[in-house]
CSV table of C-alpha atoms and ligand atoms in Angstrom, one decimal:
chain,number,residue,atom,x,y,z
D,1,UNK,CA,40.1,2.5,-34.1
D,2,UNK,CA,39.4,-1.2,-34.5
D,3,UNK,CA,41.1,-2.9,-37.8
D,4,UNK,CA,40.0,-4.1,-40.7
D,5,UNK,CA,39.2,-7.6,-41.2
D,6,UNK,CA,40.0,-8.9,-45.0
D,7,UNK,CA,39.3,-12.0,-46.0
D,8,UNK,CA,40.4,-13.2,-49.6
D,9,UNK,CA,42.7,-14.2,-51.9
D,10,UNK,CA,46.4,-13.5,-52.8
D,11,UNK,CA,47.5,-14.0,-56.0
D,12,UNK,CA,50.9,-12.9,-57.9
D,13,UNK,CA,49.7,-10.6,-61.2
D,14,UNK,CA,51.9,-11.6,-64.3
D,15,UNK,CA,50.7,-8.8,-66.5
D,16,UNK,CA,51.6,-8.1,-70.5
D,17,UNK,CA,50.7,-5.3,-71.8
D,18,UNK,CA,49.1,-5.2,-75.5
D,19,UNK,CA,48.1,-2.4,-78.1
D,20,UNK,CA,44.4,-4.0,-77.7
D,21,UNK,CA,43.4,-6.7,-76.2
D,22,UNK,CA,43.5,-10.5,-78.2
D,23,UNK,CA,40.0,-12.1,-79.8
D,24,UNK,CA,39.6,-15.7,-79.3
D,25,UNK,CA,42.4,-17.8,-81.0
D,26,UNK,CA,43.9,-14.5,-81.9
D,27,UNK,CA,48.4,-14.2,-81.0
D,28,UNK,CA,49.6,-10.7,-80.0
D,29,UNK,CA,52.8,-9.4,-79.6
D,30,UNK,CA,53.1,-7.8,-76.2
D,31,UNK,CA,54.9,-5.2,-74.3
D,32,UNK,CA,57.1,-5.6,-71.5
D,33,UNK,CA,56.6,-8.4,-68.9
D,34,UNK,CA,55.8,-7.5,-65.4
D,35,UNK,CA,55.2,-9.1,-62.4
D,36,UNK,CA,53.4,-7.8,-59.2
D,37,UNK,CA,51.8,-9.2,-56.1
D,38,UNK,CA,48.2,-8.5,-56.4
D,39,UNK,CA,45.1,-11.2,-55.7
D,40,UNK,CA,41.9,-8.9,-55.2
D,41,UNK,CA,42.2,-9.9,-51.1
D,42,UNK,CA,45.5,-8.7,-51.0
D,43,UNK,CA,44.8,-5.5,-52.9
D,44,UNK,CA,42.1,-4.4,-50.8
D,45,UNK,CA,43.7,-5.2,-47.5
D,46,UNK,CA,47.1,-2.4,-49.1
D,47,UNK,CA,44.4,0.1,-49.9
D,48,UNK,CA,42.8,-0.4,-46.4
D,49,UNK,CA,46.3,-0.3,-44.9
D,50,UNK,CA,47.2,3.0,-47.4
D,51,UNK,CA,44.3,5.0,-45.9
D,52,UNK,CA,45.5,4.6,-42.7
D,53,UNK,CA,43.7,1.8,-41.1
D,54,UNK,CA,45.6,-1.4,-38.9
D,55,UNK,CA,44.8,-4.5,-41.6
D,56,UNK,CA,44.1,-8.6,-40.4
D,57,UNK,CA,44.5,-9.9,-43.7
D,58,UNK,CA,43.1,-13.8,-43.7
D,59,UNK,CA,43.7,-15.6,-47.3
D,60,UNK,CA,45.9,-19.0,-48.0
D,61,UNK,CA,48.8,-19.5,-49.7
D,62,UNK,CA,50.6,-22.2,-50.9
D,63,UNK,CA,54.3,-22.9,-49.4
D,64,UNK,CA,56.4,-21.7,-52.5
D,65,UNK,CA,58.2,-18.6,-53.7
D,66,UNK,CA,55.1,-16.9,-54.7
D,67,UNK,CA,53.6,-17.1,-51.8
D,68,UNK,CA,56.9,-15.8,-49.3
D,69,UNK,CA,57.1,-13.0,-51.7
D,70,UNK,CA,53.3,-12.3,-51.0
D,71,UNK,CA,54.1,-12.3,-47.4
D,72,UNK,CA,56.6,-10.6,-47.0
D,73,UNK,CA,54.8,-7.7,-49.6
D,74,UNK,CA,52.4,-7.9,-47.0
D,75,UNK,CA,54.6,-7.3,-43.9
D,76,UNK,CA,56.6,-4.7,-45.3
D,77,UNK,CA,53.0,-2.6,-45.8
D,78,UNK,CA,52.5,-2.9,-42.0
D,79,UNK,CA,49.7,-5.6,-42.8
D,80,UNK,CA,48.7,-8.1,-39.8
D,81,UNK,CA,49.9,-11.5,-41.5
D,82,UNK,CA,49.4,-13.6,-38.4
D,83,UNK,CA,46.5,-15.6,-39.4
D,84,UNK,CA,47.6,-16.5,-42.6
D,85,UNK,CA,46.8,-19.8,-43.9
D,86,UNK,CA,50.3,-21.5,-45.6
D,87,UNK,CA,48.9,-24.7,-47.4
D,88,UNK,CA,52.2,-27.0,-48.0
D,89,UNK,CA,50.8,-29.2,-50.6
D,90,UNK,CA,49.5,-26.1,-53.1
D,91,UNK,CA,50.8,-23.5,-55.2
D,92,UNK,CA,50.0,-20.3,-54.4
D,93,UNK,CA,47.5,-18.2,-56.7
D,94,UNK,CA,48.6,-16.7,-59.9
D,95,UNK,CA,46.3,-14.3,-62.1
D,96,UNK,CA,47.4,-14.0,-66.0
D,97,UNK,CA,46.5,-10.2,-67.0
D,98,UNK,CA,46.6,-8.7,-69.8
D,99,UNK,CA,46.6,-4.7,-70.2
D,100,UNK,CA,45.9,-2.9,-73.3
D,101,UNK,CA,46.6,0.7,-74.7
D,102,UNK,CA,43.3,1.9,-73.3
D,103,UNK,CA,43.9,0.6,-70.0
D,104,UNK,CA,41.2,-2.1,-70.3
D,105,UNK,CA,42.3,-5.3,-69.2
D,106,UNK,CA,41.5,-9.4,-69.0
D,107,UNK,CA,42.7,-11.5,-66.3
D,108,UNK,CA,42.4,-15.1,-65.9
D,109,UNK,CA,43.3,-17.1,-62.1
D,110,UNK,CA,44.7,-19.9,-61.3
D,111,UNK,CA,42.9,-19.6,-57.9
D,112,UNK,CA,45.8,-22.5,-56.2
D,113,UNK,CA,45.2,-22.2,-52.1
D,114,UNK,CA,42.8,-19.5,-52.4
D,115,UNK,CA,40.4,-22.2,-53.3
D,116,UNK,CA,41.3,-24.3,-50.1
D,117,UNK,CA,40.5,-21.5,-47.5
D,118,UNK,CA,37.8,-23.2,-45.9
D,119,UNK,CA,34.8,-22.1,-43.6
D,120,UNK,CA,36.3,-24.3,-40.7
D,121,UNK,CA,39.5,-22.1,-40.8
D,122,UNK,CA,37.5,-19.1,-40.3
D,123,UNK,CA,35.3,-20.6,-37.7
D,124,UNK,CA,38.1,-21.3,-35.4
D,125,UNK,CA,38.7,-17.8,-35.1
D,126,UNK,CA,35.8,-15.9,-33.9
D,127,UNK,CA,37.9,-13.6,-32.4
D,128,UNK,CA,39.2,-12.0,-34.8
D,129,UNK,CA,35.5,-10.9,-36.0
D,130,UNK,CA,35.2,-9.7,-32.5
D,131,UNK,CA,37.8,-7.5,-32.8
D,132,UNK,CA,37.1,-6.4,-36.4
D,133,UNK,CA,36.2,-2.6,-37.0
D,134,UNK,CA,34.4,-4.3,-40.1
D,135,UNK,CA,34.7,-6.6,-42.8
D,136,UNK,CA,35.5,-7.0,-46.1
D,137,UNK,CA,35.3,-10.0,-48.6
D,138,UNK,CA,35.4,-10.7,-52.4
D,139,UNK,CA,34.8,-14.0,-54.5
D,140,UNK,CA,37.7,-15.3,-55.1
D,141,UNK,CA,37.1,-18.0,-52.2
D,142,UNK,CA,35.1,-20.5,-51.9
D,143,UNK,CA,31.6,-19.2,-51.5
D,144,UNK,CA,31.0,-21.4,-48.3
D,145,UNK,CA,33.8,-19.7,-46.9
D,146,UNK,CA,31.9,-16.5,-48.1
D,147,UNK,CA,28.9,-17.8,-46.3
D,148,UNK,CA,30.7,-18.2,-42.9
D,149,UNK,CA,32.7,-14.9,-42.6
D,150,UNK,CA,29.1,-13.4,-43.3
D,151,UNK,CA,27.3,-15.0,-40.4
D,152,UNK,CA,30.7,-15.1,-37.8
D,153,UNK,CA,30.4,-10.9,-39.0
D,154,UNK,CA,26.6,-11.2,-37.8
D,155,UNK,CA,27.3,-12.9,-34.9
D,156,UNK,CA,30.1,-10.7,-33.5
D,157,UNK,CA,27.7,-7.2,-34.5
D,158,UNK,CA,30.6,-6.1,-37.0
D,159,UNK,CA,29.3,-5.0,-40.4
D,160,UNK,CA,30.4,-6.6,-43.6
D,161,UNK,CA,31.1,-5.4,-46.8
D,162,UNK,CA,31.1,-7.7,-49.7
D,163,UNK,CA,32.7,-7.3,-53.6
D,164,UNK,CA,30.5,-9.6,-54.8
D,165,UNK,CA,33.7,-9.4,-57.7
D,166,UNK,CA,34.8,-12.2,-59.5
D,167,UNK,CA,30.8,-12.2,-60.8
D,168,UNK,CA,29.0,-15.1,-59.3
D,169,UNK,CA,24.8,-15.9,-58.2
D,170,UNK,CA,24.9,-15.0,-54.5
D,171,UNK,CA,22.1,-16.6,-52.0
D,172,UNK,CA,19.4,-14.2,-50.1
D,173,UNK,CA,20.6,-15.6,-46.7
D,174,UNK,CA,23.8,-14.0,-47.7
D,175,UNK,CA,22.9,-10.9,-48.9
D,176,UNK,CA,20.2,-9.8,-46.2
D,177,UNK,CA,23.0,-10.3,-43.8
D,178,UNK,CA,25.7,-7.6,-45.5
D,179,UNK,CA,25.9,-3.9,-44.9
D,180,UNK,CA,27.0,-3.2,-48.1
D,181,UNK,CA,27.5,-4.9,-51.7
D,182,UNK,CA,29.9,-3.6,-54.2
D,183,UNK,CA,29.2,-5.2,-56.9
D,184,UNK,CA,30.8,-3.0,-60.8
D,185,UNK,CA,28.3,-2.5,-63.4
D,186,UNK,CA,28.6,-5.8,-65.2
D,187,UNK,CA,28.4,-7.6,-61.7
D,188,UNK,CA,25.4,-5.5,-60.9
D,189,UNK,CA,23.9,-6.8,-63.8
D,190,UNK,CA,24.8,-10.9,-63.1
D,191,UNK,CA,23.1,-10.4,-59.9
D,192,UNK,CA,20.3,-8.9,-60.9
D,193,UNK,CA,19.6,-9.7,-64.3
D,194,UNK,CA,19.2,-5.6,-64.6
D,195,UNK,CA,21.6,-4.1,-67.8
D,196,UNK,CA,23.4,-1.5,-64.7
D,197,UNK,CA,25.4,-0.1,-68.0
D,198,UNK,CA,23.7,3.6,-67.6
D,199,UNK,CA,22.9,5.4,-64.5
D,200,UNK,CA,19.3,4.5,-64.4
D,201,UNK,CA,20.2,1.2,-65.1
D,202,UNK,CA,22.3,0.8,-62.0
D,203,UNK,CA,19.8,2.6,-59.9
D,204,UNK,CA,17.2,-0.2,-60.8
D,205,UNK,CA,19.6,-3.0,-60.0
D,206,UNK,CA,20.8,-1.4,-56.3
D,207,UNK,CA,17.0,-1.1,-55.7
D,208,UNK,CA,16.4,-4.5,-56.6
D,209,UNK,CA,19.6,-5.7,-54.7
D,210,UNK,CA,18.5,-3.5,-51.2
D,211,UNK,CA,14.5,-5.6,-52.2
D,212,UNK,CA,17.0,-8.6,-51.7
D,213,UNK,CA,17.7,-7.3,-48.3
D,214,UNK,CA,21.3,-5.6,-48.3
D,215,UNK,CA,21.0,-2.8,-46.5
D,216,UNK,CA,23.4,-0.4,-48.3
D,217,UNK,CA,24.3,-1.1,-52.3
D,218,UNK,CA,26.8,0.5,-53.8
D,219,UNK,CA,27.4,0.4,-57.8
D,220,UNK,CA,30.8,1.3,-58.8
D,221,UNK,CA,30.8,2.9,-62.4
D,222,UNK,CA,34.4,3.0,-63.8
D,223,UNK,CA,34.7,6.8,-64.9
D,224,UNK,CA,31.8,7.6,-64.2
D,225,UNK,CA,31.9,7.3,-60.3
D,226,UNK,CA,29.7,5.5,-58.3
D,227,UNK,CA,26.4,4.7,-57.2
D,228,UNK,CA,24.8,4.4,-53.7
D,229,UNK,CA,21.9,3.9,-52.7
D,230,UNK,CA,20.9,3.3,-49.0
D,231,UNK,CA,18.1,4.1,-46.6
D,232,UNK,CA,18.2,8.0,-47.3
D,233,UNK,CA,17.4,7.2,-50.9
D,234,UNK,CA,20.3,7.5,-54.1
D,235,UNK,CA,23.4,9.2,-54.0
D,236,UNK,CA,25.6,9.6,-57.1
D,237,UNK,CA,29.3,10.3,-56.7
D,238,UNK,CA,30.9,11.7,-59.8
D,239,UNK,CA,34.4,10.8,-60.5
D,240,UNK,CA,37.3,13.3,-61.8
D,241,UNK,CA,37.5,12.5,-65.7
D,242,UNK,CA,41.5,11.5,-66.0
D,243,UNK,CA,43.9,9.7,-68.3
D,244,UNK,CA,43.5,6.2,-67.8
D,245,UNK,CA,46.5,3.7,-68.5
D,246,UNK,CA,45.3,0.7,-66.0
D,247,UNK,CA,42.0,-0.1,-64.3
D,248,UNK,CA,43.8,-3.1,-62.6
D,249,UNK,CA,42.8,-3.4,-59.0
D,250,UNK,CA,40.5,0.3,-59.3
D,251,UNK,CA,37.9,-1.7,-57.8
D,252,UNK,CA,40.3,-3.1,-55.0
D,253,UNK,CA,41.5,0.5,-54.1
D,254,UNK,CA,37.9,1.7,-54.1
D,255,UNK,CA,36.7,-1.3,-51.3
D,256,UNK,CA,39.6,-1.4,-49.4
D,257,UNK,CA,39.8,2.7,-49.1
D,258,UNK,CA,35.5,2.3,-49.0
D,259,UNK,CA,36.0,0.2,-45.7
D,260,UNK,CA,38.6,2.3,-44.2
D,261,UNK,CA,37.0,5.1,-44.2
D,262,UNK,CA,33.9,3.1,-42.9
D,263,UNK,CA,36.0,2.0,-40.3
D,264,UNK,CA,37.1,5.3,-39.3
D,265,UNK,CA,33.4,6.4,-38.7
D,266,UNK,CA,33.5,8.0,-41.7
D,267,UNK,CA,29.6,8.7,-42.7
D,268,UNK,CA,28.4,6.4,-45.6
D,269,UNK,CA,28.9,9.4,-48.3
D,270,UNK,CA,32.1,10.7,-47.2
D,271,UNK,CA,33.3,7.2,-47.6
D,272,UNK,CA,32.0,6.8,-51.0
D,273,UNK,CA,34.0,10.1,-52.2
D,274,UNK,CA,37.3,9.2,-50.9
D,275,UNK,CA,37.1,5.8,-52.0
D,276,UNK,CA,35.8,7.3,-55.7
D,277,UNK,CA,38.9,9.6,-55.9
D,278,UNK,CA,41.2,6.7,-54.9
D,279,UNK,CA,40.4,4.8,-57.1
D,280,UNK,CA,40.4,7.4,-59.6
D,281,UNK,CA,43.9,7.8,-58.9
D,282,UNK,CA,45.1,4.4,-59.0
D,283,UNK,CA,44.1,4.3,-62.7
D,284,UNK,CA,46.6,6.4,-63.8
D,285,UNK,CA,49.8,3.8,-63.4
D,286,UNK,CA,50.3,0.1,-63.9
D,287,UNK,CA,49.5,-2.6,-61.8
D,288,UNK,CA,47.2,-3.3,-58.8
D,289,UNK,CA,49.1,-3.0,-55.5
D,290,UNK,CA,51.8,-0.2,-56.9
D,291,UNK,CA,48.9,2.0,-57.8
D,292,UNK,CA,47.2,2.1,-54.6
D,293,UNK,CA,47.2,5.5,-53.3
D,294,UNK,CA,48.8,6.6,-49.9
D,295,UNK,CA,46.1,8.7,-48.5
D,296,UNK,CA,47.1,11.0,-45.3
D,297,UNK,CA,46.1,10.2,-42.2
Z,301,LIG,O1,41.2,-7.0,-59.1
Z,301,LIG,C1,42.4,-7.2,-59.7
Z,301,LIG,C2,43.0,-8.5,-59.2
Z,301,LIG,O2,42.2,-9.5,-59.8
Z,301,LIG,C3,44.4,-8.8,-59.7
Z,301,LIG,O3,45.3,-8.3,-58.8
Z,301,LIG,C4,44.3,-10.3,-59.9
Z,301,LIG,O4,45.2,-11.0,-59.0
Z,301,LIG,C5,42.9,-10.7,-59.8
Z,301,LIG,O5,42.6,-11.3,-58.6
């Protein structure tokens, strides 16, 4: 089985948790402080890695304690850190996150290196598209970088998955050239200027996204599962109703585990309910990367 390809950012998650989450000028007294390695890049690439699939993870760091803890996080999940990019004059990422009571959570990033991986860096490396079983990217890059992992994907025949997550306007040229977009609800919405909060909402927006010219659009609904719809028509995948206590990094496990599965040949549906009950599982403990499921092999 060829590996996956990621291509994103690392970040180190300093999360608080808070009875609810603050308003606008509003101080909260907080739980206890925790610190994890996280960066939505670096989460998928674990949950790719967790569901049994060889991982090239691709992202920049910055030469400082954050990022050698990142690394060596990394390493010890079996990752392929070979090409990573260690940037001497920046700090590494850092995302600020705050989880409440309900498991709803806000996160600010200090993107740091992510911001300085650069299309060039990807460019020099063709081969590692080559080699890819598929691809997988987010947003927290530079969207020129975006742009060029996209077309190197194209150009080596290796399908490409992108989590168009955080929320940003994405060109056509891009999007006619991915497999699959992932975008949540709210992103769904951004993109498409569609309200994707219901389940015909979201149907509208993937059919306006696939008009766009992605070939396969996935809408990933929180509790409520998610949302595909592809050549064969729509396809909704219910999730298990459980006790949530942190949606930080769901959407990570469910593109990483999504792309693994892909990768393993896995038809298109199959993919979409193993990646909808990992995800559903990693809701149910705190933090991204420690609640990433193991899935057998
Ligand atoms: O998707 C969750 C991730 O978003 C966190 O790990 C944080 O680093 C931010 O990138």
């Amino acid at each position: 089985m060829k590996p996956v390809l990621v291509i994103g950012s690392s970040n180190t998650d300093m999360v608080v948790t808070v009875d609810e989450l603050p308003r606008p000028g509003q101080t909260v007294l907080g739980g206890e402080f925790r610190r994890f390695p996280g960066g939505k890049g670096a989460n998928q690439a674990v949950a790719a890695r967790r569901a049994g699939c060889d991982v090239c993870f691709v992202a920049a760091l910055g030469n400082d304690d954050l990022g050698r803890q990142a690394i060596a996080t990394l390493t010890a999940e079996g990752i392929d850190v070979g090409e990573l990019q260690v940037l001497p004059d920046m700090a590494s990422g850092v995302a600020l996150i705050l989880v409440s009571d309900s498991g709803e959570n806000c996160i600010a990033v200090a993107p740091g290196a992510n911001s300085a991986l650069s299309a060039d860096y990807l460019e020099a490396k063709p081969q590692l598209f080559a080699a890819a079983g598929i691809v997988l990217l987010q947003l927290e890059t530079p969207l020129t970088t975006i742009a060029a992992a996209v077309e190197l994907a194209s150009d080596a025949g290796v399908r490409c998955i992108l989590n168009p997550a955080p929320a940003a306007e994405i060109p056509d040229s891009i999007l006619s050239t991915l497999y699959c977009i992932t975008p949540n609800q709210s992103e769904a919405e951004l993109l498409t200027g569609i309200a994707a909060g219901n389940l015909a909402g979201a149907t509208a927006a993937a059919k306006a996204l696939r008009k766009r010219g992605v070939a396969n659009v996935v809408i990933t609904m929180g509790g409520s599962g998610a949302l595909l719809v592809d050549a064969d028509g729509v396809h909704h995948q219910q999730a298990e109703k459980v006790a949530v206590v942190d949606t930080t990094g769901a959407g990570d496990t469910f593109n990483g585990v999504f792309a693994a599965m892909l990768a393993k040949d896995l038809p298109i549906r199959d993919a979409l309910a193993t990646a909808v009950a990992a995800a559903t599982l990693s809701v149910q403990s705190v933090g991204a990367i420690p609640s990433i499921p193991r899935l057998g092999n």
